[in-house]
Amino acid sequence: MSAMVGAAAGVGFFLIWWSCWETPDAGRRERKPGRISDLLVAAGVEKVSARGLVGTCLGLGLFIALVFFALSRSWPIAGCFGLFGSWLPVTLLRWRARKRSALLRQLWPDVVDHLRSAIRAGLPLPEALIQLGDKGPEELRPLFRDFGADYRAGGQFDGSLNKLKHRLADPVADRIVEALRLTREVGGSDLGRLLGTLGEFLRESARTRSELEARQSWTINAARLAVAAPWIVLVLLATRPEAIQAYNTPLGAAVLLGGLVVSLICYTIMLKIGALPQDERVLR
């Protein structure tokens, strides 16, 4: 009996001690977007979810594998090309993200110049951003019109800036947005000079990066062709029945698996060596 009373008292003291500590609200924790979500936003495909992209990759890979099996009657060959097909949507998204980043890199100096002119004319910061929906670069006007709609609907500058920054998904946009936010919060008279310096820096950076990408593109394309050449030869060999019989054996499947691993490793190394350093979204 005394043991039960002691245990009950111990549990009671523990519950009292536990109630003195504030438990963090797990529902309020901000979840960071994953790499797939970042890729979709960077590519400008916001209506597609991460699960939708994964499902598309799996479905396309299965479809291509079935097509190659129907043509070659070889599961090892069909499996290899099915893996290539499943990675095709991700490759297209990365290509679109690079194109969008290159386009934005050319547009940001004009955006900065428009903002600088509007601020010098005496417009408030929200109105300076809203007028970019009519006078800014054509490709970015819908995004700034959405900012204007958000600001007029809620009247909250910070919340509208956060939505604009999420839609743009660009490191340069993060810097501009945070500079405008800081200026609105603490004030300052050097915003025009800051934007002028930023515009000159962005023009010089875009010019230098364009020259580097032009010199580098032929090297990367040659490396991609070198990786794709063996698999093009495999497609031609798949038209011969004796080659199909050879690849249907365990040894033939092992050769294909080894070639697939070597191709993936070489392609990854090629991308790492040939890639230019990308700006990270530190101020997201």
Coordinates of C-alpha atoms in Angstrom, one line a residue:
M1 CA 0.0 0.0 0.0
S2 CA 2.8 2.4 0.9
A3 CA 4.5 1.6 -2.4
M4 CA 1.4 2.6 -4.4
V5 CA 1.0 5.8 -2.4
G6 CA 4.7 6.6 -3.1
A7 CA 4.3 5.9 -6.8
A8 CA 1.2 8.0 -7.1
A9 CA 2.9 10.9 -5.3
G10 CA 5.9 10.5 -7.6
V11 CA 3.7 10.7 -10.7
G12 CA 1.9 13.7 -9.3
F13 CA 5.2 15.6 -8.6
F14 CA 6.4 14.7 -12.1
L15 CA 3.2 16.0 -13.7
I16 CA 3.5 19.3 -11.7
W17 CA 7.1 19.6 -12.8
W18 CA 6.2 18.8 -16.4
S19 CA 3.4 21.5 -16.5
C20 CA 5.9 24.2 -15.5
W21 CA 7.7 23.9 -18.8
E22 CA 6.2 25.5 -22.0
T23 CA 5.9 22.9 -24.8
P24 CA 6.6 24.2 -28.3
D25 CA 3.7 24.3 -30.7
A26 CA 4.6 21.8 -33.4
G27 CA 1.8 23.2 -35.6
R28 CA 3.4 26.6 -35.7
R29 CA 6.8 25.5 -36.9
E30 CA 7.6 26.7 -40.3
R31 CA 8.3 23.8 -42.6
K32 CA 11.2 24.5 -45.0
P33 CA 10.4 23.6 -48.6
G34 CA 12.2 20.6 -50.0
R35 CA 14.5 20.4 -52.9
I36 CA 11.7 19.3 -55.3
S37 CA 9.5 22.2 -54.2
D38 CA 12.4 24.6 -54.7
L39 CA 13.0 23.2 -58.2
L40 CA 9.3 23.6 -59.1
V41 CA 9.2 27.2 -57.9
A42 CA 12.5 28.1 -59.6
A43 CA 11.2 26.7 -62.8
G44 CA 8.0 28.7 -62.6
V45 CA 5.8 25.7 -62.2
E46 CA 3.9 26.5 -59.0
K47 CA 0.7 24.6 -59.8
V48 CA 2.5 21.2 -59.8
S49 CA 3.1 19.6 -56.4
A50 CA 6.1 17.6 -55.4
R51 CA 4.0 14.4 -55.3
G52 CA 2.7 15.2 -58.8
L53 CA 6.2 15.5 -60.1
V54 CA 7.2 12.2 -58.5
G55 CA 4.2 10.5 -59.9
T56 CA 4.9 11.9 -63.4
C57 CA 8.5 10.6 -63.2
L58 CA 7.4 7.1 -62.2
G59 CA 4.6 7.0 -64.8
L60 CA 6.8 8.2 -67.6
G61 CA 9.6 5.8 -66.6
L62 CA 7.2 2.9 -66.6
F63 CA 5.7 3.9 -70.0
I64 CA 9.1 4.2 -71.7
A65 CA 10.2 0.9 -70.1
L66 CA 7.1 -0.9 -71.5
V67 CA 7.7 0.7 -75.0
F68 CA 11.3 -0.5 -75.1
F69 CA 10.3 -3.9 -73.9
A70 CA 7.6 -4.1 -76.6
L71 CA 10.3 -3.2 -79.2
S72 CA 13.2 -5.2 -77.9
R73 CA 11.7 -8.0 -75.7
S74 CA 14.5 -7.4 -73.2
W75 CA 13.8 -6.3 -69.7
P76 CA 17.4 -5.2 -68.9
I77 CA 17.4 -2.8 -71.9
A78 CA 13.9 -1.6 -71.1
G79 CA 14.8 -1.0 -67.4
C80 CA 17.8 1.1 -68.3
F81 CA 15.8 3.3 -70.7
G82 CA 13.0 3.4 -68.2
L83 CA 15.3 4.9 -65.6
F84 CA 16.4 7.5 -68.2
G85 CA 12.8 8.3 -68.9
S86 CA 11.9 8.7 -65.3
W87 CA 14.6 11.3 -64.9
L88 CA 13.4 13.3 -68.0
P89 CA 10.9 15.5 -66.2
V90 CA 13.5 16.6 -63.6
T91 CA 16.0 17.3 -66.4
L92 CA 13.4 19.5 -68.2
L93 CA 12.6 21.3 -65.0
R94 CA 16.3 22.0 -64.3
W95 CA 16.6 23.3 -67.9
R96 CA 13.6 25.6 -67.5
A97 CA 14.9 26.8 -64.1
R98 CA 18.3 27.7 -65.7
K99 CA 16.6 29.5 -68.6
R100 CA 14.3 31.4 -66.2
S101 CA 17.3 32.3 -64.0
A102 CA 19.2 33.6 -67.1
L103 CA 16.2 35.6 -68.2
L104 CA 15.8 37.2 -64.7
R105 CA 19.5 38.0 -64.6
Q106 CA 19.0 40.2 -67.7
L107 CA 15.8 41.8 -66.3
W108 CA 16.8 42.8 -62.8
P109 CA 18.9 45.9 -63.8
D110 CA 15.8 47.3 -65.5
V111 CA 13.7 46.5 -62.5
V112 CA 16.2 48.3 -60.2
D113 CA 16.2 51.3 -62.5
H114 CA 12.4 51.6 -62.5
L115 CA 12.4 51.3 -58.7
R116 CA 15.1 54.0 -58.4
S117 CA 13.2 56.4 -60.7
A118 CA 9.9 55.8 -58.9
I119 CA 11.5 56.4 -55.5
R120 CA 13.2 59.6 -56.7
A121 CA 9.9 60.8 -58.0
G122 CA 8.5 60.5 -54.5
L123 CA 6.4 57.4 -54.7
P124 CA 6.0 55.2 -51.6
L125 CA 7.6 51.8 -51.7
P126 CA 4.4 49.9 -52.2
E127 CA 3.4 52.1 -55.1
A128 CA 6.9 51.9 -56.6
L129 CA 6.5 48.1 -56.7
I130 CA 2.9 48.2 -57.9
Q131 CA 3.8 50.4 -60.9
L132 CA 6.2 47.7 -62.1
G133 CA 3.1 45.8 -63.0
D134 CA 2.5 48.3 -65.8
K135 CA 5.9 49.8 -66.5
G136 CA 8.3 47.1 -65.6
P137 CA 9.7 44.3 -67.9
E138 CA 7.0 42.4 -69.7
E139 CA 8.0 39.0 -68.3
L140 CA 7.7 40.2 -64.7
R141 CA 4.6 42.3 -64.9
P142 CA 2.1 39.6 -63.8
L143 CA 4.1 38.9 -60.6
F144 CA 4.1 42.6 -59.6
R145 CA 0.4 42.8 -60.5
D146 CA -0.2 39.9 -58.1
F147 CA 1.8 41.9 -55.5
G148 CA -0.5 44.9 -56.0
A149 CA -3.6 42.7 -55.6
D150 CA -2.2 41.2 -52.4
Y151 CA -1.3 44.6 -51.0
R152 CA -4.7 46.2 -51.8
A153 CA -6.5 43.2 -50.4
G154 CA -4.7 43.0 -47.1
G155 CA -2.8 46.3 -46.8
Q156 CA 0.2 44.4 -45.3
F157 CA 3.4 45.3 -46.9
D158 CA 5.5 42.6 -45.3
G159 CA 3.1 39.8 -46.1
S160 CA 2.8 41.0 -49.7
L161 CA 6.6 41.1 -50.0
N162 CA 6.9 37.6 -48.7
K163 CA 4.5 36.3 -51.3
L164 CA 6.3 38.2 -54.0
K165 CA 9.6 36.8 -52.9
H166 CA 8.2 33.3 -53.0
R167 CA 6.8 33.7 -56.5
L168 CA 10.1 35.2 -57.9
A169 CA 12.3 32.5 -56.2
D170 CA 15.5 34.3 -57.2
P171 CA 18.5 35.3 -55.1
V172 CA 18.6 38.8 -56.6
A173 CA 14.9 39.3 -55.8
D174 CA 15.6 38.3 -52.2
R175 CA 18.2 41.1 -51.9
I176 CA 16.0 43.7 -53.4
V177 CA 13.0 42.7 -51.3
E178 CA 15.0 42.7 -48.1
A179 CA 16.6 46.1 -48.9
L180 CA 13.1 47.6 -49.5
R181 CA 11.8 46.0 -46.3
L182 CA 14.7 47.3 -44.2
T183 CA 14.3 50.8 -45.7
R184 CA 10.6 50.8 -44.8
E185 CA 11.2 49.6 -41.3
V186 CA 14.2 51.8 -40.2
G187 CA 14.1 54.5 -42.9
G188 CA 17.0 55.9 -44.9
S189 CA 17.9 58.4 -47.5
D190 CA 20.4 56.4 -49.4
L191 CA 18.1 53.9 -51.1
G192 CA 18.4 55.6 -54.5
R193 CA 22.2 55.4 -54.3
L194 CA 22.0 51.8 -53.1
L195 CA 19.7 50.8 -56.0
G196 CA 22.0 52.6 -58.5
T197 CA 25.1 50.7 -57.2
L198 CA 23.1 47.5 -57.2
G199 CA 22.0 48.0 -60.8
E200 CA 25.5 48.6 -62.1
F201 CA 26.7 45.5 -60.2
L202 CA 23.9 43.4 -61.7
R203 CA 24.7 44.5 -65.2
E204 CA 28.4 43.7 -64.9
S205 CA 27.6 40.3 -63.3
A206 CA 25.1 39.4 -66.0
R207 CA 27.6 40.3 -68.7
T208 CA 30.4 38.3 -67.2
R209 CA 28.3 35.3 -66.6
S210 CA 26.9 35.3 -70.1
E211 CA 30.4 35.3 -71.5
L212 CA 31.4 32.4 -69.3
E213 CA 28.3 30.3 -70.2
A214 CA 28.9 30.9 -73.9
R215 CA 32.5 29.6 -73.7
Q216 CA 31.5 26.7 -71.5
S217 CA 28.4 25.5 -73.4
W218 CA 30.3 23.6 -76.1
T219 CA 32.3 21.7 -73.5
I220 CA 29.3 20.6 -71.6
N221 CA 27.4 19.6 -74.8
A222 CA 30.4 17.5 -76.0
A223 CA 30.5 15.7 -72.6
R224 CA 26.8 15.0 -72.8
L225 CA 27.2 13.6 -76.3
A226 CA 30.0 11.4 -75.0
V227 CA 27.8 10.0 -72.3
A228 CA 24.8 9.4 -74.6
A229 CA 26.8 7.8 -77.4
P230 CA 27.0 4.3 -75.9
W231 CA 23.3 4.2 -75.3
I232 CA 22.6 5.3 -78.8
V233 CA 24.7 2.4 -80.0
L234 CA 22.7 0.1 -77.6
V235 CA 19.5 1.2 -79.3
L236 CA 21.0 0.2 -82.7
L237 CA 22.2 -3.1 -81.3
A238 CA 18.7 -3.8 -79.9
T239 CA 17.5 -4.3 -83.5
R240 CA 19.6 -7.5 -83.8
P241 CA 18.2 -10.7 -82.2
E242 CA 21.6 -12.1 -81.2
A243 CA 22.3 -8.9 -79.2
I244 CA 19.0 -9.2 -77.5
Q245 CA 19.7 -12.8 -76.4
A246 CA 23.1 -11.7 -75.1
Y247 CA 21.7 -8.9 -73.0
N248 CA 18.9 -11.1 -71.6
T249 CA 21.5 -13.3 -69.8
P250 CA 22.7 -12.5 -66.3
L251 CA 26.1 -11.5 -67.6
G252 CA 24.5 -9.1 -70.2
A253 CA 22.3 -7.6 -67.5
A254 CA 25.4 -7.1 -65.3
V255 CA 27.2 -5.3 -68.2
L256 CA 24.2 -3.0 -68.7
L257 CA 24.1 -2.3 -65.0
G258 CA 27.8 -1.5 -64.9
G259 CA 27.5 0.8 -67.9
L260 CA 24.5 2.6 -66.3
V261 CA 26.4 3.2 -63.1
V262 CA 29.5 4.4 -64.9
S263 CA 27.4 6.7 -67.1
L264 CA 25.7 8.2 -64.1
I265 CA 28.9 8.7 -62.2
C266 CA 30.6 10.3 -65.2
Y267 CA 27.7 12.6 -65.9
T268 CA 27.5 13.7 -62.3
I269 CA 31.2 14.5 -62.3
M270 CA 30.9 16.3 -65.6
L271 CA 28.2 18.5 -64.2
K272 CA 30.1 19.2 -61.0
I273 CA 33.3 20.2 -62.9
G274 CA 31.6 22.2 -65.6
A275 CA 28.9 24.0 -63.5
L276 CA 29.4 27.7 -62.6
P277 CA 28.8 28.6 -59.0
Q278 CA 25.1 29.4 -58.4
D279 CA 23.8 32.1 -56.1
E280 CA 22.1 30.7 -53.1
R281 CA 18.9 32.1 -51.6
V282 CA 20.3 33.1 -48.3
L283 CA 17.6 35.7 -47.6
R284 CA 14.6 33.5 -48.5

